C-alpha cells in the first residue's frame, strides 16, 4: 500500500489531490471547512523551513559563485528580467482592462461588512529603510523576508571577500543548506494532503453568488495570468534559454500546485527551490538567489492584476483617465507588485496604493475583496512560474544549468 503510494511521482499525487480536493469541496459545501486545518498544518510546516532555508541557501549559493563579478552579473540579469516581465504584465492588464471594460455597466451596490485596508505606506524612503535589518536576529524571528535576503546576501558577499580564512563558515553554510533541502523533501510529502484540504475548503466555502456580477473580472484575471504563463514565459524559455517547454512545465508543476492552493509565493518557496535544483538542474547559486528574491519582488500576476483593477475602479466610478494616469498606474502597479509580500491577499493591500494615486475611490477594493482569494490563487501561481522562468533563463546565460538534468524525465 505504502509502496504503491510512493511509487507514484509526487507531482502526480499533488495534481490528483488538487482535482480530488475541488470535487470533494463542491460536493461537501461549506462543511469542507472542517478539514482546512490539514492545509493549515501543511502551510505551517513549509513556513517553518523558510527562514533557515533562505539564509543557508543564499549564503552557500553566493559563496559557491566564487567571485563578486559573477554575483553582480547574475544579479543584474535577474533584476532586468524581473523588471521587464513586470512591465509587460502591467501593460497586459491595462490593455485587457481597456478592451474588455470589466467595470462598465455594474450596479454600484456597496458590499457590506468588508474592511477596506488602509493605504499601504507609500513613502519611498520608508520602503528603502525597511530593507535594511536593524537586527538580523529580530528579522529572522519575525520572518521578514526581504531584509533577511539582504542580510544573507551581504553575508555571502563578505564571505567571498574574506576568502580562505572564512572557509569553515562556507562549509557550515553548505551543510546547513543540504540539511534544509532534506527537510524540504520530508515536508513536501505532506503536499498532496495539504493541497487536497485547501482546495476542498476553497471549493466548498466559495459562494458563487459573489462571483456572478464580477465574473468578467475573474475571467480577465485568469486569462491574463494564462497569457503570461503560456505566451510571455515560453518566449523567454525558448528565446533566451533555448530550452524545452514541456520539461520546464513538468519540472515546476509541484511548485505551481502549492502556489495555487496556498495563494502564497513564500509558502511555495521551499518547493520552488527544490523543483529548480532537482528537476530543472539549475545550480544552487543561481536558484537560491533568483527564487528567494523573486518570491518577494517578482510578481507578474499581481502586477497585471493591479493594472486591471485600477481600470475596473475607474470604470466603476466613471472616472476619466488621462494618459498620465496610465503612466502612473504602470509605475505604481510595478512598485506595488515589488512591495507586495508573498502572502495571501497582499495584492489587495497594494491596490490602495494604485487607486489612491489616480484618485479612484478605495471602496473599489470592497467590490473585489469577496472574490479576491480565487483570483489570488492564479496570480500566485503566475508569480511563482515567473520566478522559475527567470531562474532558468539567468542560469542558462551564466552556464549554471545542467541541461541533462533539465531534460531528464526523472522528476520528483
Ligand atoms: N498572494 C500573492 C503572492 O503571494 C500576491 C498577491 O496577492 O497578488 O504571490
mmCIF file of C-alpha atoms and ligand atoms in Angstrom:
data_model
loop_
_atom_site.group_PDB
_atom_site.id
_atom_site.type_symbol
_atom_site.label_atom_id
_atom_site.label_comp_id
_atom_site.label_asym_id
_atom_site.label_seq_id
_atom_site.Cartn_x
_atom_site.Cartn_y
_atom_site.Cartn_z
ATOM 1 C CA UNK A 1 0.000 0.000 0.000
ATOM 2 C CA UNK A 2 2.701 2.421 1.123
ATOM 3 C CA UNK A 3 4.873 1.283 -1.754
ATOM 4 C CA UNK A 4 2.059 1.916 -4.186
ATOM 5 C CA UNK A 5 1.706 5.488 -2.858
ATOM 6 C CA UNK A 6 5.395 6.314 -3.007
ATOM 7 C CA UNK A 7 5.801 4.769 -6.439
ATOM 8 C CA UNK A 8 3.572 7.458 -7.920
ATOM 9 C CA UNK A 9 5.707 10.541 -8.691
ATOM 10 C CA UNK A 10 4.977 13.339 -6.231
ATOM 11 C CA UNK A 11 3.721 15.741 -8.895
ATOM 12 C CA UNK A 12 1.089 13.234 -9.991
ATOM 13 C CA UNK A 13 -0.062 12.756 -6.410
ATOM 14 C CA UNK A 14 -0.257 16.525 -5.994
ATOM 15 C CA UNK A 15 -2.210 17.145 -9.188
ATOM 16 C CA UNK A 16 -4.559 14.278 -8.315
ATOM 17 C CA UNK A 17 -5.074 15.722 -4.827
ATOM 18 C CA UNK A 18 -5.833 19.121 -6.306
ATOM 19 C CA UNK A 19 -8.546 17.736 -8.582
ATOM 20 C CA UNK A 20 -9.979 15.485 -5.880
ATOM 21 C CA UNK A 21 -9.987 18.403 -3.438
ATOM 22 C CA UNK A 22 -12.076 20.531 -5.788
ATOM 23 C CA UNK A 23 -14.590 17.716 -6.340
ATOM 24 C CA UNK A 24 -14.784 16.996 -2.604
ATOM 25 C CA UNK A 25 -15.315 20.686 -1.809
ATOM 26 C CA UNK A 26 -18.049 21.076 -4.397
ATOM 27 C CA UNK A 27 -19.876 18.007 -3.081
ATOM 28 C CA UNK A 28 -19.343 18.772 0.604
ATOM 29 C CA UNK A 29 -20.012 22.524 0.531
ATOM 30 C CA UNK A 30 -19.124 24.810 3.455
ATOM 31 C CA UNK A 31 -18.624 21.753 5.702
ATOM 32 C CA UNK A 32 -15.276 21.244 3.972
ATOM 33 C CA UNK A 33 -14.004 23.955 6.325
ATOM 34 C CA UNK A 34 -13.665 21.097 8.835
ATOM 35 C CA UNK A 35 -10.589 19.757 7.074
ATOM 36 C CA UNK A 36 -8.951 23.108 6.436
ATOM 37 C CA UNK A 37 -6.702 22.507 9.452
ATOM 38 C CA UNK A 38 -4.848 19.857 7.416
ATOM 39 C CA UNK A 39 -3.984 22.560 4.896
ATOM 40 C CA UNK A 40 -3.001 24.962 7.668
ATOM 41 C CA UNK A 41 -0.746 22.313 9.145
ATOM 42 C CA UNK A 42 0.927 21.907 5.760
ATOM 43 C CA UNK A 43 1.424 25.679 5.426
ATOM 44 C CA UNK A 44 2.909 25.869 8.921
ATOM 45 C CA UNK A 45 5.302 23.063 8.092
ATOM 46 C CA UNK A 46 6.513 24.885 4.981
ATOM 47 C CA UNK A 47 6.765 28.213 6.773
ATOM 48 C CA UNK A 48 8.980 26.527 9.331
ATOM 49 C CA UNK A 49 11.533 25.948 6.566
ATOM 50 C CA UNK A 50 11.618 29.407 5.046
ATOM 51 C CA UNK A 51 13.973 31.429 7.287
ATOM 52 C CA UNK A 52 16.765 28.846 7.695
ATOM 53 C CA UNK A 53 16.369 27.712 4.087
ATOM 54 C CA UNK A 54 16.739 31.223 2.673
ATOM 55 C CA UNK A 55 19.677 32.013 4.926
ATOM 56 C CA UNK A 56 21.710 28.859 4.304
ATOM 57 C CA UNK A 57 20.867 28.559 0.600
ATOM 58 C CA UNK A 58 21.674 32.164 -0.183
ATOM 59 C CA UNK A 59 24.907 32.236 1.794
ATOM 60 C CA UNK A 60 26.133 28.937 0.398
ATOM 61 C CA UNK A 61 24.879 29.821 -3.086
ATOM 62 C CA UNK A 62 26.684 33.153 -3.228
ATOM 63 C CA UNK A 63 29.843 31.648 -1.770
ATOM 64 C CA UNK A 64 29.699 28.967 -4.480
ATOM 65 C CA UNK A 65 29.656 31.639 -7.216
ATOM 66 C CA UNK A 66 33.317 32.144 -6.375
ATOM 67 C CA UNK A 67 33.695 35.814 -7.175
ATOM 68 C CA UNK A 68 31.877 39.099 -6.844
ATOM 69 C CA UNK A 69 31.863 39.791 -10.566
ATOM 70 C CA UNK A 70 29.765 36.718 -11.246
ATOM 71 C CA UNK A 71 27.405 37.659 -8.417
ATOM 72 C CA UNK A 72 26.901 41.113 -9.955
ATOM 73 C CA UNK A 73 26.423 39.593 -13.386
ATOM 74 C CA UNK A 74 23.775 37.070 -12.262
ATOM 75 C CA UNK A 75 22.037 39.625 -10.029
ATOM 76 C CA UNK A 76 21.928 42.274 -12.744
ATOM 77 C CA UNK A 77 20.424 39.900 -15.313
ATOM 78 C CA UNK A 78 17.825 38.607 -12.833
ATOM 79 C CA UNK A 79 16.736 42.128 -11.867
ATOM 80 C CA UNK A 80 16.500 43.165 -15.502
ATOM 81 C CA UNK A 81 14.288 40.180 -16.331
ATOM 82 C CA UNK A 82 12.129 40.723 -13.223
ATOM 83 C CA UNK A 83 11.590 44.306 -14.294
ATOM 84 C CA UNK A 84 10.916 43.503 -17.954
ATOM 85 C CA UNK A 85 8.348 40.780 -17.189
ATOM 86 C CA UNK A 86 6.682 43.065 -14.622
ATOM 87 C CA UNK A 87 6.356 45.885 -17.142
ATOM 88 C CA UNK A 88 4.949 43.546 -19.799
ATOM 89 C CA UNK A 89 2.430 42.200 -17.274
ATOM 90 C CA UNK A 90 1.140 45.627 -16.210
ATOM 91 C CA UNK A 91 0.769 46.605 -19.850
ATOM 92 C CA UNK A 92 -1.213 43.430 -20.435
ATOM 93 C CA UNK A 93 -3.535 44.250 -17.513
ATOM 94 C CA UNK A 94 -4.057 47.776 -18.827
ATOM 95 C CA UNK A 95 -4.721 46.551 -22.359
ATOM 96 C CA UNK A 96 -7.264 43.974 -21.219
ATOM 97 C CA UNK A 97 -8.970 46.469 -18.912
ATOM 98 C CA UNK A 98 -9.279 48.949 -21.782
ATOM 99 C CA UNK A 99 -10.604 46.427 -24.279
ATOM 100 C CA UNK A 100 -12.962 44.427 -22.071
ATOM 101 C CA UNK A 101 -14.044 47.138 -19.608
ATOM 102 C CA UNK A 102 -14.850 44.927 -16.593
ATOM 103 C CA UNK A 103 -16.195 47.867 -14.525
ATOM 104 C CA UNK A 104 -18.664 49.196 -17.086
ATOM 105 C CA UNK A 105 -22.370 48.528 -16.572
ATOM 106 C CA UNK A 106 -22.140 47.286 -12.993
ATOM 107 C CA UNK A 107 -24.699 48.490 -10.469
ATOM 108 C CA UNK A 108 -22.815 50.114 -7.661
ATOM 109 C CA UNK A 109 -24.134 48.459 -4.533
ATOM 110 C CA UNK A 110 -21.545 48.601 -1.819
ATOM 111 C CA UNK A 111 -20.984 45.185 -0.291
ATOM 112 C CA UNK A 112 -21.264 45.468 3.459
ATOM 113 C CA UNK A 113 -19.087 44.138 6.211
ATOM 114 C CA UNK A 114 -15.814 44.384 4.351
ATOM 115 C CA UNK A 115 -12.954 46.331 5.844
ATOM 116 C CA UNK A 116 -11.121 48.442 3.356
ATOM 117 C CA UNK A 117 -7.408 48.098 4.024
ATOM 118 C CA UNK A 118 -5.637 51.311 4.941
ATOM 119 C CA UNK A 119 -3.481 52.685 2.135
ATOM 120 C CA UNK A 120 -0.118 50.963 2.012
ATOM 121 C CA UNK A 121 2.764 53.092 3.162
ATOM 122 C CA UNK A 122 3.818 54.842 0.009
ATOM 123 C CA UNK A 123 6.891 56.687 1.136
ATOM 124 C CA UNK A 124 9.857 55.545 -0.924
ATOM 125 C CA UNK A 125 12.336 56.396 1.825
ATOM 126 C CA UNK A 126 10.380 54.255 4.259
ATOM 127 C CA UNK A 127 10.437 51.364 1.799
ATOM 128 C CA UNK A 128 14.193 51.683 1.344
ATOM 129 C CA UNK A 129 14.819 51.938 5.085
ATOM 130 C CA UNK A 130 12.755 48.834 5.793
ATOM 131 C CA UNK A 131 15.054 46.813 3.534
ATOM 132 C CA UNK A 132 17.935 47.081 5.966
ATOM 133 C CA UNK A 133 17.528 44.944 9.070
ATOM 134 C CA UNK A 134 18.383 46.804 12.239
ATOM 135 C CA UNK A 135 18.807 43.480 13.926
ATOM 136 C CA UNK A 136 19.153 40.334 11.789
ATOM 137 C CA UNK A 137 18.006 38.055 14.609
ATOM 138 C CA UNK A 138 14.803 40.025 15.019
ATOM 139 C CA UNK A 139 14.298 39.999 11.247
ATOM 140 C CA UNK A 140 14.546 36.219 11.284
ATOM 141 C CA UNK A 141 12.315 35.877 14.328
ATOM 142 C CA UNK A 142 9.648 37.987 12.667
ATOM 143 C CA UNK A 143 10.047 36.232 9.327
ATOM 144 C CA UNK A 144 10.649 39.449 7.383
ATOM 145 C CA UNK A 145 11.819 38.012 4.103
ATOM 146 C CA UNK A 146 13.285 40.945 2.195
ATOM 147 C CA UNK A 147 15.596 42.250 4.957
ATOM 148 C CA UNK A 148 16.607 38.641 5.604
ATOM 149 C CA UNK A 149 17.585 38.268 1.938
ATOM 150 C CA UNK A 150 19.621 41.480 2.137
ATOM 151 C CA UNK A 151 21.426 40.253 5.260
ATOM 152 C CA UNK A 152 22.114 36.805 3.788
ATOM 153 C CA UNK A 153 23.364 38.350 0.547
ATOM 154 C CA UNK A 154 25.737 40.705 2.343
ATOM 155 C CA UNK A 155 26.904 37.802 4.490
ATOM 156 C CA UNK A 156 27.649 35.769 1.340
ATOM 157 C CA UNK A 157 29.436 38.686 -0.301
ATOM 158 C CA UNK A 158 31.519 39.200 2.850
ATOM 159 C CA UNK A 159 32.419 35.502 2.803
ATOM 160 C CA UNK A 160 33.691 35.896 -0.749
ATOM 161 C CA UNK A 161 35.759 38.882 0.373
ATOM 162 C CA UNK A 162 37.163 37.019 3.369
ATOM 163 C CA UNK A 163 38.439 34.171 1.185
ATOM 164 C CA UNK A 164 40.307 31.178 2.616
ATOM 165 C CA UNK A 165 40.030 32.186 6.248
ATOM 166 C CA UNK A 166 36.254 32.001 6.170
ATOM 167 C CA UNK A 167 36.236 28.562 4.536
ATOM 168 C CA UNK A 168 34.851 26.800 7.658
ATOM 169 C CA UNK A 169 31.783 29.066 7.602
ATOM 170 C CA UNK A 170 31.258 28.356 3.914
ATOM 171 C CA UNK A 171 31.356 24.634 4.664
ATOM 172 C CA UNK A 172 28.912 25.113 7.536
ATOM 173 C CA UNK A 173 26.541 27.052 5.252
ATOM 174 C CA UNK A 174 26.834 24.312 2.591
ATOM 175 C CA UNK A 175 25.980 21.689 5.179
ATOM 176 C CA UNK A 176 23.106 23.802 6.524
ATOM 177 C CA UNK A 177 21.695 24.229 3.007
ATOM 178 C CA UNK A 178 21.909 20.479 2.423
ATOM 179 C CA UNK A 179 20.116 19.704 5.680
ATOM 180 C CA UNK A 180 17.367 22.203 4.847
ATOM 181 C CA UNK A 181 16.946 20.569 1.436
ATOM 182 C CA UNK A 182 16.473 17.185 3.093
ATOM 183 C CA UNK A 183 13.944 18.730 5.447
ATOM 184 C CA UNK A 184 12.118 20.193 2.455
ATOM 185 C CA UNK A 185 11.875 16.706 0.965
ATOM 186 C CA UNK A 186 10.225 15.480 4.167
ATOM 187 C CA UNK A 187 7.748 18.342 4.302
ATOM 188 C CA UNK A 188 6.950 18.000 0.597
ATOM 189 C CA UNK A 189 5.492 14.587 1.305
ATOM 190 C CA UNK A 190 2.681 16.464 3.045
ATOM 191 C CA UNK A 191 1.896 18.380 -0.146
ATOM 192 C CA UNK A 192 -0.864 16.088 -1.516
ATOM 193 C CA UNK A 193 -2.735 16.184 1.806
ATOM 194 C CA UNK A 194 -2.324 19.932 2.267
ATOM 195 C CA UNK A 195 -3.314 20.720 -1.303
ATOM 196 C CA UNK A 196 -6.337 18.415 -1.064
ATOM 197 C CA UNK A 197 -7.602 20.077 2.131
ATOM 198 C CA UNK A 198 -7.021 23.624 0.908
ATOM 199 C CA UNK A 199 -8.732 23.008 -2.411
ATOM 200 C CA UNK A 200 -11.710 21.331 -0.725
ATOM 201 C CA UNK A 201 -12.023 24.314 1.601
ATOM 202 C CA UNK A 202 -11.859 26.885 -1.222
ATOM 203 C CA UNK A 203 -14.254 24.985 -3.472
ATOM 204 C CA UNK A 204 -16.644 24.236 -0.600
ATOM 205 C CA UNK A 205 -16.795 27.629 1.028
ATOM 206 C CA UNK A 206 -16.766 29.795 -2.035
ATOM 207 C CA UNK A 207 -20.138 31.410 -2.616
ATOM 208 C CA UNK A 208 -20.966 31.521 -6.311
ATOM 209 C CA UNK A 209 -23.367 34.426 -5.727
ATOM 210 C CA UNK A 210 -20.367 36.668 -5.094
ATOM 211 C CA UNK A 211 -18.833 35.535 -8.330
ATOM 212 C CA UNK A 212 -21.603 36.173 -10.840
ATOM 213 C CA UNK A 213 -21.613 40.014 -11.045
ATOM 214 C CA UNK A 214 -17.839 40.073 -11.150
ATOM 215 C CA UNK A 215 -17.390 37.074 -13.429
ATOM 216 C CA UNK A 216 -15.792 39.258 -16.095
ATOM 217 C CA UNK A 217 -13.148 40.442 -13.652
ATOM 218 C CA UNK A 218 -12.369 36.887 -12.548
ATOM 219 C CA UNK A 219 -12.232 35.693 -16.144
ATOM 220 C CA UNK A 220 -9.848 38.523 -17.080
ATOM 221 C CA UNK A 221 -7.645 37.787 -14.063
ATOM 222 C CA UNK A 222 -7.375 34.137 -15.124
ATOM 223 C CA UNK A 223 -6.981 34.951 -18.831
ATOM 224 C CA UNK A 224 -4.225 37.498 -18.141
ATOM 225 C CA UNK A 225 -2.354 35.017 -15.988
ATOM 226 C CA UNK A 226 -2.680 32.296 -18.615
ATOM 227 C CA UNK A 227 -1.338 34.652 -21.278
ATOM 228 C CA UNK A 228 1.681 35.447 -19.101
ATOM 229 C CA UNK A 229 2.323 31.768 -18.348
ATOM 230 C CA UNK A 230 1.634 30.399 -21.821
ATOM 231 C CA UNK A 231 2.964 33.226 -24.018
ATOM 232 C CA UNK A 232 5.357 35.554 -22.166
ATOM 233 C CA UNK A 233 7.335 32.945 -20.209
ATOM 234 C CA UNK A 234 7.620 30.484 -23.100
ATOM 235 C CA UNK A 235 9.157 33.295 -25.198
ATOM 236 C CA UNK A 236 11.842 33.682 -22.532
ATOM 237 C CA UNK A 237 12.406 29.944 -22.104
ATOM 238 C CA UNK A 238 12.539 29.255 -25.825
ATOM 239 C CA UNK A 239 14.046 32.565 -26.954
ATOM 240 C CA UNK A 240 16.612 33.299 -24.240
ATOM 241 C CA UNK A 241 17.228 29.962 -22.541
ATOM 242 C CA UNK A 242 16.617 27.859 -25.670
ATOM 243 C CA UNK A 243 15.218 25.007 -23.599
ATOM 244 C CA UNK A 244 12.239 22.688 -23.873
ATOM 245 C CA UNK A 245 8.893 23.981 -22.613
ATOM 246 C CA UNK A 246 7.452 20.586 -21.776
ATOM 247 C CA UNK A 247 10.383 19.812 -19.456
ATOM 248 C CA UNK A 248 10.043 23.215 -17.828
ATOM 249 C CA UNK A 249 6.369 22.866 -17.039
ATOM 250 C CA UNK A 250 6.680 19.287 -15.873
ATOM 251 C CA UNK A 251 9.580 20.309 -13.649
ATOM 252 C CA UNK A 252 7.738 23.066 -11.808
ATOM 253 C CA UNK A 253 4.267 21.595 -11.522
ATOM 254 C CA UNK A 254 4.664 20.856 -7.796
ATOM 255 C CA UNK A 255 5.583 24.468 -7.105
ATOM 256 C CA UNK A 256 2.640 25.655 -9.203
ATOM 257 C CA UNK A 257 0.199 23.430 -7.333
ATOM 258 C CA UNK A 258 1.469 24.630 -3.952
ATOM 259 C CA UNK A 259 1.326 28.256 -5.105
ATOM 260 C CA UNK A 260 -2.214 27.807 -6.429
ATOM 261 C CA UNK A 261 -3.586 26.114 -3.327
ATOM 262 C CA UNK A 262 -1.838 28.300 -0.732
ATOM 263 C CA UNK A 263 -2.001 31.650 -2.613
ATOM 264 C CA UNK A 264 1.391 32.451 -1.173
ATOM 265 C CA UNK A 265 4.681 32.763 -3.058
ATOM 266 C CA UNK A 266 6.522 32.499 0.238
ATOM 267 C CA UNK A 267 4.838 29.244 1.143
ATOM 268 C CA UNK A 268 5.762 27.852 -2.266
ATOM 269 C CA UNK A 269 9.394 28.968 -1.950
ATOM 270 C CA UNK A 270 10.921 25.774 -0.494
ATOM 271 C CA UNK A 271 9.124 23.645 -3.083
ATOM 272 C CA UNK A 272 10.060 26.001 -5.934
ATOM 273 C CA UNK A 273 13.689 25.864 -4.890
ATOM 274 C CA UNK A 274 13.596 22.087 -4.763
ATOM 275 C CA UNK A 275 11.992 21.915 -8.225
ATOM 276 C CA UNK A 276 14.605 24.238 -9.699
ATOM 277 C CA UNK A 277 17.531 22.264 -8.324
ATOM 278 C CA UNK A 278 16.200 18.740 -8.533
ATOM 279 C CA UNK A 279 14.050 18.784 -11.666
ATOM 280 C CA UNK A 280 15.451 21.599 -13.787
ATOM 281 C CA UNK A 281 19.141 21.301 -12.966
ATOM 282 C CA UNK A 282 19.608 24.959 -12.022
ATOM 283 C CA UNK A 283 22.735 25.429 -9.862
ATOM 284 C CA UNK A 284 22.162 26.121 -6.197
ATOM 285 C CA UNK A 285 23.815 29.553 -6.510
ATOM 286 C CA UNK A 286 21.525 30.847 -9.212
ATOM 287 C CA UNK A 287 18.365 29.116 -7.991
ATOM 288 C CA UNK A 288 18.621 30.227 -4.377
ATOM 289 C CA UNK A 289 19.333 33.795 -5.379
ATOM 290 C CA UNK A 290 16.690 34.167 -8.076
ATOM 291 C CA UNK A 291 13.940 32.168 -6.386
ATOM 292 C CA UNK A 292 14.282 33.767 -2.938
ATOM 293 C CA UNK A 293 14.454 37.255 -4.387
ATOM 294 C CA UNK A 294 11.772 36.522 -6.979
ATOM 295 C CA UNK A 295 9.303 35.211 -4.397
ATOM 296 C CA UNK A 296 9.456 38.602 -2.755
ATOM 297 C CA UNK A 297 9.875 41.143 -5.524
ATOM 298 C CA UNK A 298 8.837 39.472 -8.778
ATOM 299 C CA UNK A 299 5.058 39.253 -9.014
ATOM 300 C CA UNK A 300 3.893 39.421 -12.596
ATOM 301 C CA UNK A 301 0.393 38.094 -11.920
ATOM 302 C CA UNK A 302 -0.037 40.734 -9.228
ATOM 303 C CA UNK A 303 1.317 43.495 -11.486
ATOM 304 C CA UNK A 304 -1.109 42.527 -14.250
ATOM 305 C CA UNK A 305 -3.994 42.416 -11.777
ATOM 306 C CA UNK A 306 -3.182 45.802 -10.232
ATOM 307 C CA UNK A 307 -3.286 47.401 -13.688
ATOM 308 C CA UNK A 308 -6.575 45.680 -14.421
ATOM 309 C CA UNK A 309 -8.219 46.608 -11.129
ATOM 310 C CA UNK A 310 -7.222 50.261 -11.460
ATOM 311 C CA UNK A 311 -9.151 50.444 -14.727
ATOM 312 C CA UNK A 312 -12.015 48.458 -13.186
ATOM 313 C CA UNK A 313 -12.327 51.047 -10.390
ATOM 314 C CA UNK A 314 -12.127 53.986 -12.769
ATOM 315 C CA UNK A 315 -14.832 52.464 -14.979
ATOM 316 C CA UNK A 316 -16.995 51.616 -11.978
ATOM 317 C CA UNK A 317 -16.977 55.222 -10.793
ATOM 318 C CA UNK A 318 -16.981 56.770 -14.274
ATOM 319 C CA UNK A 319 -13.617 58.438 -13.819
ATOM 320 C CA UNK A 320 -11.871 59.607 -16.999
ATOM 321 C CA UNK A 321 -8.235 58.655 -17.088
ATOM 322 C CA UNK A 322 -5.621 60.731 -18.900
ATOM 323 C CA UNK A 323 -2.534 59.199 -20.487
ATOM 324 C CA UNK A 324 -0.683 60.456 -17.420
ATOM 325 C CA UNK A 325 -2.949 58.309 -15.244
ATOM 326 C CA UNK A 326 -1.958 55.289 -17.311
ATOM 327 C CA UNK A 327 1.709 56.048 -16.740
ATOM 328 C CA UNK A 328 1.037 56.445 -13.014
ATOM 329 C CA UNK A 329 -0.827 53.139 -12.910
ATOM 330 C CA UNK A 330 2.019 51.388 -14.706
ATOM 331 C CA UNK A 331 4.564 52.814 -12.271
ATOM 332 C CA UNK A 332 2.613 52.218 -9.083
ATOM 333 C CA UNK A 333 1.418 48.762 -10.150
ATOM 334 C CA UNK A 334 5.011 47.712 -10.810
ATOM 335 C CA UNK A 335 6.088 49.213 -7.492
ATOM 336 C CA UNK A 336 3.108 47.636 -5.748
ATOM 337 C CA UNK A 337 3.950 44.201 -7.113
ATOM 338 C CA UNK A 338 7.530 44.602 -5.908
ATOM 339 C CA UNK A 339 6.365 45.779 -2.499
ATOM 340 C CA UNK A 340 3.647 43.121 -2.060
ATOM 341 C CA UNK A 341 4.718 40.392 0.318
ATOM 342 C CA UNK A 342 4.435 36.803 -0.900
ATOM 343 C CA UNK A 343 1.475 36.082 1.338
ATOM 344 C CA UNK A 344 -2.225 35.577 0.620
ATOM 345 C CA UNK A 345 -4.110 38.785 -0.054
ATOM 346 C CA UNK A 346 -1.133 41.111 -0.252
ATOM 347 C CA UNK A 347 -2.135 42.214 -3.757
ATOM 348 C CA UNK A 348 -5.366 43.507 -2.278
ATOM 349 C CA UNK A 349 -3.480 45.736 0.122
ATOM 350 C CA UNK A 350 -1.314 47.130 -2.660
ATOM 351 C CA UNK A 351 -4.456 48.096 -4.546
ATOM 352 C CA UNK A 352 -4.924 51.069 -2.255
ATOM 353 C CA UNK A 353 -1.567 52.418 -3.426
ATOM 354 C CA UNK A 354 -2.501 52.280 -7.115
ATOM 355 C CA UNK A 355 -6.064 53.537 -6.644
ATOM 356 C CA UNK A 356 -5.175 56.480 -4.446
ATOM 357 C CA UNK A 357 -2.537 57.729 -6.889
ATOM 358 C CA UNK A 358 -5.092 58.051 -9.698
ATOM 359 C CA UNK A 359 -7.914 59.291 -7.467
ATOM 360 C CA UNK A 360 -10.201 56.240 -7.694
ATOM 361 C CA UNK A 361 -12.241 55.623 -4.501
ATOM 362 C CA UNK A 362 -10.735 52.943 -2.289
ATOM 363 C CA UNK A 363 -14.217 51.417 -1.975
ATOM 364 C CA UNK A 364 -13.321 49.634 -5.225
ATOM 365 C CA UNK A 365 -11.366 47.241 -3.031
ATOM 366 C CA UNK A 366 -14.538 46.182 -1.243
ATOM 367 C CA UNK A 367 -16.053 45.047 -4.548
ATOM 368 C CA UNK A 368 -13.284 42.639 -5.374
ATOM 369 C CA UNK A 369 -12.405 41.598 -1.806
ATOM 370 C CA UNK A 370 -15.053 38.865 -1.719
ATOM 371 C CA UNK A 371 -13.616 37.115 -4.758
ATOM 372 C CA UNK A 372 -10.001 38.022 -4.132
ATOM 373 C CA UNK A 373 -8.893 34.618 -2.963
ATOM 374 C CA UNK A 374 -9.773 32.676 -6.098
ATOM 375 C CA UNK A 375 -8.041 35.330 -8.191
ATOM 376 C CA UNK A 376 -5.086 35.406 -5.791
ATOM 377 C CA UNK A 377 -4.518 31.677 -6.299
ATOM 378 C CA UNK A 378 -3.988 32.116 -10.025
ATOM 379 C CA UNK A 379 -1.877 35.251 -9.596
ATOM 380 C CA UNK A 380 0.373 33.478 -7.133
ATOM 381 C CA UNK A 381 0.820 30.537 -9.489
ATOM 382 C CA UNK A 382 1.843 33.048 -12.166
ATOM 383 C CA UNK A 383 4.215 34.834 -9.790
ATOM 384 C CA UNK A 384 5.962 31.591 -8.921
ATOM 385 C CA UNK A 385 6.149 30.438 -12.553
ATOM 386 C CA UNK A 386 7.772 33.814 -13.317
ATOM 387 C CA UNK A 387 10.439 33.272 -10.671
ATOM 388 C CA UNK A 388 11.191 29.851 -12.137
ATOM 389 C CA UNK A 389 11.345 31.280 -15.673
ATOM 390 C CA UNK A 390 13.836 33.985 -14.723
ATOM 391 C CA UNK A 391 15.849 31.459 -12.741
ATOM 392 C CA UNK A 392 16.163 29.131 -15.740
ATOM 393 C CA UNK A 393 16.990 31.984 -18.144
ATOM 394 C CA UNK A 394 19.652 33.519 -15.890
ATOM 395 C CA UNK A 395 21.171 30.109 -15.148
ATOM 396 C CA UNK A 396 21.346 29.339 -18.851
ATOM 397 C CA UNK A 397 23.069 32.639 -19.632
ATOM 398 C CA UNK A 398 25.554 32.141 -16.798
ATOM 399 C CA UNK A 399 26.241 28.489 -17.721
ATOM 400 C CA UNK A 400 24.798 27.432 -14.357
ATOM 401 C CA UNK A 401 22.278 24.849 -15.552
ATOM 402 C CA UNK A 402 22.694 21.124 -16.011
ATOM 403 C CA UNK A 403 20.841 20.641 -19.277
ATOM 404 C CA UNK A 404 20.876 16.855 -18.977
ATOM 405 C CA UNK A 405 19.090 17.115 -15.638
ATOM 406 C CA UNK A 406 16.671 19.658 -17.107
ATOM 407 C CA UNK A 407 15.807 17.359 -19.984
ATOM 408 C CA UNK A 408 15.582 14.184 -17.911
ATOM 409 C CA UNK A 409 12.190 12.682 -17.116
ATOM 410 C CA UNK A 410 13.337 11.696 -13.670
ATOM 411 C CA UNK A 411 11.376 14.406 -11.822
ATOM 412 C CA UNK A 412 10.048 14.204 -8.287
HETATM 413 N N1 LIG B 1 -0.617 36.243 -2.858
HETATM 414 C C1 LIG B 1 0.268 36.653 -3.916
HETATM 415 C C2 LIG B 1 1.621 36.007 -3.726
HETATM 416 O O1 LIG B 1 1.949 35.521 -2.681
HETATM 417 C C3 LIG B 1 0.367 38.140 -4.031
HETATM 418 C C4 LIG B 1 -0.991 38.711 -4.413
HETATM 419 O O2 LIG B 1 -1.843 38.849 -3.534
HETATM 420 O O3 LIG B 1 -1.190 39.029 -5.612
HETATM 421 O O4 LIG B 1 2.385 35.913 -4.646
#
